[in-house]
GROMACS .gro file of C-alpha atoms in nm:
model
  210
    1MET     CA    1  -2.011   2.075   3.427
    2GLY     CA    2  -2.057   1.892   3.745
    3PRO     CA    3  -1.880   1.579   3.888
    4LEU     CA    4  -1.641   1.412   3.651
    5GLN     CA    5  -1.773   1.063   3.571
    6SER     CA    6  -1.532   0.905   3.344
    7THR     CA    7  -1.234   0.951   3.101
    8HIS     CA    8  -1.171   0.772   2.799
    9ALA     CA    9  -0.832   0.763   2.616
   10VAL     CA   10  -0.844   0.817   2.234
   11PRO     CA   11  -0.582   0.582   2.033
   12THR     CA   12  -0.363   0.728   1.783
   13ASP     CA   13  -0.508   0.529   1.496
   14ARG     CA   14  -0.609   0.842   1.292
   15ARG     CA   15  -0.240   0.942   1.290
   16ARG     CA   16  -0.130   0.574   1.157
   17VAL     CA   17  -0.386   0.598   0.884
   18LEU     CA   18  -0.265   0.963   0.784
   19GLY     CA   19   0.065   0.875   0.813
   20ARG     CA   20   0.032   0.570   0.557
   21VAL     CA   21  -0.147   0.781   0.339
   22ALA     CA   22   0.136   1.070   0.357
   23LEU     CA   23   0.403   0.761   0.303
   24ILE     CA   24   0.211   0.648  -0.005
   25ILE     CA   25   0.200   1.013  -0.150
   26ALA     CA   26   0.563   1.051  -0.095
   27VAL     CA   27   0.664   0.694  -0.261
   28VAL     CA   28   0.445   0.779  -0.570
   29SER     CA   29   0.572   1.129  -0.590
   30ALA     CA   30   0.914   1.005  -0.592
   31ALA     CA   31   0.829   0.738  -0.865
   32LEU     CA   32   0.685   1.035  -1.062
   33LEU     CA   33   1.001   1.240  -1.035
   34ALA     CA   34   1.220   0.937  -1.114
   35LEU     CA   35   1.023   0.873  -1.417
   36SER     CA   36   1.113   1.228  -1.546
   37PHE     CA   37   1.460   1.138  -1.604
   38VAL     CA   38   1.370   0.773  -1.773
   39ILE     CA   39   1.099   0.813  -2.015
   40ASP     CA   40   1.127   1.064  -2.349
   41LEU     CA   41   0.843   1.256  -2.456
   42ASP     CA   42   1.055   1.534  -2.639
   43GLY     CA   43   1.105   1.750  -2.332
   44ALA     CA   44   0.760   1.722  -2.212
   45GLU     CA   45   0.851   1.473  -1.954
   46ARG     CA   46   1.000   1.765  -1.749
   47GLY     CA   47   0.655   1.857  -1.617
   48LEU     CA   48   0.692   1.564  -1.375
   49ILE     CA   49   0.958   1.735  -1.204
   50PHE     CA   50   0.675   1.906  -1.013
   51ALA     CA   51   0.611   1.595  -0.835
   52VAL     CA   52   0.897   1.749  -0.592
   53ILE     CA   53   0.642   1.984  -0.448
   54PRO     CA   54   0.417   1.748  -0.284
   55LEU     CA   55   0.714   1.490  -0.205
   56VAL     CA   56   0.868   1.722   0.053
   57PRO     CA   57   0.565   1.770   0.265
   58ALA     CA   58   0.449   1.399   0.227
   59VAL     CA   59   0.775   1.289   0.367
   60ALA     CA   60   0.766   1.515   0.676
   61ALA     CA   61   0.422   1.439   0.731
   62ALA     CA   62   0.490   1.066   0.715
   63VAL     CA   63   0.806   1.106   0.936
   64VAL     CA   64   0.588   1.300   1.205
   65LEU     CA   65   0.296   1.085   1.207
   66LEU     CA   66   0.447   0.743   1.218
   67LEU     CA   67   0.742   0.801   1.402
   68LYS     CA   68   0.685   1.085   1.654
   69ALA     CA   69   0.438   1.037   1.931
   70GLY     CA   70   0.126   1.225   1.905
   71PRO     CA   71  -0.030   1.456   2.187
   72SER     CA   72  -0.271   1.284   2.424
   73GLU     CA   73  -0.620   1.267   2.342
   74VAL     CA   74  -0.907   1.210   2.596
   75ILE     CA   75  -1.271   1.242   2.618
   76GLU     CA   76  -1.405   1.337   2.954
   77LEU     CA   77  -1.776   1.253   3.040
   78TYR     CA   78  -1.944   1.468   3.325
   79GLU     CA   79  -2.266   1.510   3.493
   80ASP     CA   80  -2.378   1.804   3.293
   81GLY     CA   81  -2.169   1.751   2.975
   82ILE     CA   82  -1.897   1.639   2.769
   83ALA     CA   83  -1.505   1.740   2.719
   84HIS     CA   84  -1.249   1.696   2.464
   85VAL     CA   85  -0.878   1.710   2.576
   86PHE     CA   86  -0.623   1.707   2.286
   87GLY     CA   87  -0.263   1.809   2.332
   88GLY     CA   88  -0.359   2.024   2.664
   89VAL     CA   89  -0.632   2.227   2.486
   90ARG     CA   90  -0.959   2.160   2.631
   91ARG     CA   91  -1.338   2.185   2.500
   92SER     CA   92  -1.643   2.136   2.673
   93TRP     CA   93  -2.013   2.135   2.579
   94ALA     CA   94  -2.317   2.132   2.801
   95TRP     CA   95  -2.561   1.860   2.711
   96ASP     CA   96  -2.817   2.073   2.560
   97GLN     CA   97  -2.547   2.181   2.349
   98VAL     CA   98  -2.551   1.856   2.152
   99GLN     CA   99  -2.740   1.932   1.824
  100ALA     CA  100  -2.675   1.588   1.625
  101ILE     CA  101  -2.539   1.265   1.675
  102ASP     CA  102  -2.423   1.014   1.412
  103VAL     CA  103  -2.370   0.648   1.517
  104ALA     CA  104  -2.206   0.428   1.256
  105GLU     CA  105  -2.180   0.083   1.321
  106ARG     CA  106  -1.821  -0.080   1.226
  107VAL     CA  107  -1.879  -0.398   0.984
  108GLY     CA  108  -1.713  -0.701   1.187
  109TYR     CA  109  -1.664  -0.524   1.492
  110THR     CA  110  -1.848  -0.460   1.830
  111GLU     CA  111  -1.748  -0.108   1.883
  112ALA     CA  112  -1.900   0.208   1.674
  113ASP     CA  113  -1.750   0.501   1.554
  114CYS     CA  114  -1.949   0.836   1.657
  115THR     CA  115  -1.958   1.198   1.515
  116VAL     CA  116  -2.125   1.475   1.734
  117ARG     CA  117  -2.223   1.808   1.628
  118PHE     CA  118  -2.265   2.107   1.868
  119THR     CA  119  -2.485   2.417   1.868
  120ASP     CA  120  -2.169   2.622   1.824
  121GLY     CA  121  -2.095   2.429   1.486
  122ASN     CA  122  -1.797   2.225   1.643
  123LEU     CA  123  -1.771   1.859   1.540
  124LEU     CA  124  -1.613   1.591   1.779
  125TYR     CA  125  -1.555   1.264   1.620
  126PHE     CA  126  -1.413   0.939   1.832
  127SER     CA  127  -1.357   0.611   1.666
  128GLY     CA  128  -1.470   0.262   1.814
  129SER     CA  129  -1.090   0.216   1.905
  130THR     CA  130  -1.158   0.480   2.185
  131GLU     CA  131  -1.158   0.351   2.517
  132ASN     CA  132  -1.526   0.214   2.599
  133SER     CA  133  -1.674   0.392   2.312
  134ARG     CA  134  -1.996   0.237   2.384
  135VAL     CA  135  -2.024   0.386   2.691
  136ILE     CA  136  -1.980   0.742   2.557
  137ILE     CA  137  -2.233   0.669   2.301
  138GLY     CA  138  -2.487   0.533   2.564
  139VAL     CA  139  -2.441   0.834   2.782
  140LEU     CA  140  -2.482   1.077   2.465
  141THR     CA  141  -2.807   0.909   2.372
  142ARG     CA  142  -2.950   0.905   2.720
  143HIS     CA  143  -2.866   1.287   2.800
  144CYS     CA  144  -2.954   1.412   2.437
  145VAL     CA  145  -3.272   1.266   2.358
  146ASP     CA  146  -3.343   1.573   2.153
  147ALA     CA  147  -3.056   1.583   1.933
  148GLY     CA  148  -3.091   1.496   1.590
  149ARG     CA  149  -2.947   1.158   1.433
  150GLU     CA  150  -2.786   1.265   1.109
  151PRO     CA  151  -2.525   1.113   0.862
  152LEU     CA  152  -2.250   1.401   0.976
  153ARG     CA  153  -1.945   1.199   0.896
  154ALA     CA  154  -2.090   1.038   0.550
  155ARG     CA  155  -2.193   1.399   0.446
  156HIS     CA  156  -1.812   1.543   0.491
  157LYS     CA  157  -1.674   1.226   0.350
  158GLY     CA  158  -1.912   1.292   0.074
  159ARG     CA  159  -1.798   1.668   0.005
  160THR     CA  160  -1.427   1.561   0.031
  161ALA     CA  161  -1.463   1.276  -0.211
  162ALA     CA  162  -1.666   1.512  -0.457
  163PHE     CA  163  -1.368   1.750  -0.441
  164LEU     CA  164  -1.097   1.506  -0.482
  165GLY     CA  165  -1.311   1.345  -0.753
  166GLY     CA  166  -1.343   1.669  -0.970
  167VAL     CA  167  -0.952   1.736  -0.924
  168THR     CA  168  -0.866   1.378  -1.048
  169LEU     CA  169  -1.114   1.419  -1.371
  170ILE     CA  170  -0.999   1.770  -1.454
  171SER     CA  171  -0.639   1.735  -1.407
  172GLY     CA  172  -0.649   1.368  -1.552
  173GLY     CA  173  -0.858   1.502  -1.847
  174VAL     CA  174  -0.619   1.741  -1.933
  175ALA     CA  175  -0.314   1.506  -1.889
  176ALA     CA  176  -0.493   1.250  -2.117
  177TRP     CA  177  -0.586   1.521  -2.378
  178GLY     CA  178  -0.237   1.643  -2.405
  179TYR     CA  179  -0.075   1.295  -2.432
  180LEU     CA  180  -0.311   1.239  -2.716
  181ASP     CA  181  -0.274   1.573  -2.886
  182GLY     CA  182   0.120   1.593  -2.809
  183PRO     CA  183   0.232   1.603  -2.471
  184THR     CA  184   0.356   1.925  -2.344
  185VAL     CA  185   0.518   2.032  -2.018
  186PHE     CA  186   0.197   2.154  -1.871
  187THR     CA  187  -0.026   1.867  -1.972
  188VAL     CA  188   0.242   1.604  -1.826
  189ALA     CA  189   0.251   1.807  -1.498
  190CYS     CA  190  -0.102   1.766  -1.488
  191ALA     CA  191  -0.041   1.411  -1.414
  192VAL     CA  192   0.079   1.472  -1.091
  193PRO     CA  193  -0.235   1.607  -0.919
  194ALA     CA  194  -0.447   1.362  -1.126
  195VAL     CA  195  -0.251   1.069  -0.960
  196LEU     CA  196  -0.236   1.211  -0.620
  197SER     CA  197  -0.587   1.314  -0.614
  198LEU     CA  198  -0.673   0.981  -0.710
  199ILE     CA  199  -0.470   0.837  -0.417
  200LEU     CA  200  -0.643   1.081  -0.173
  201LEU     CA  201  -0.973   0.980  -0.310
  202ILE     CA  202  -0.929   0.605  -0.267
  203SER     CA  203  -0.811   0.666   0.072
  204VAL     CA  204  -1.106   0.869   0.176
  205LEU     CA  205  -1.338   0.580   0.009
  206VAL     CA  206  -1.174   0.292   0.182
  207THR     CA  207  -1.119   0.429   0.541
  208GLY     CA  208  -1.345   0.555   0.814
  209ARG     CA  209  -1.702   0.458   0.860
  210ARG     CA  210  -1.880   0.190   0.731
   0.00000   0.00000   0.00000
């Protein structure tokens, strides 16, 4: 890898975003669970009790992500390559292993997000909040002139959004059909994944790169 040129600390902004999403899911799950004791659908409201399933892990995730300090994360630039250190685990790649680079400008910000794909299939993402992110991007651009310029993060974001959208439409459609045709425990239970997947879909669409 050659001599170390610089190190760049990665902030915990991703943990905070994920923690807030987990907290929202926990609150909504608790509300759906409470609703099962309030509304009367001739017994079908018992389907909302399934909201306890996402409630427990969502609460645990929110507590860990928002209250507990996460592992340190650093990007290291070397003369002959780049390394990523997360929680003491180090991965490194030579410059000729960089296959594609995706730089996404942040609207209203001077910094930019970046996603890098390597020939071994690994992805490395760092946001504009990373210390001197422009320096990292400049070094990548200078050393990896043959690397492709592809919308890597947008592509993964689109696949995730498509999956969550499908879950929302299917479970929401079943819940709506059941409500109109006479609610059952199963159709009311479908409201739980419909609401939660909609929350996740919104979070995917409104967060991250522009």
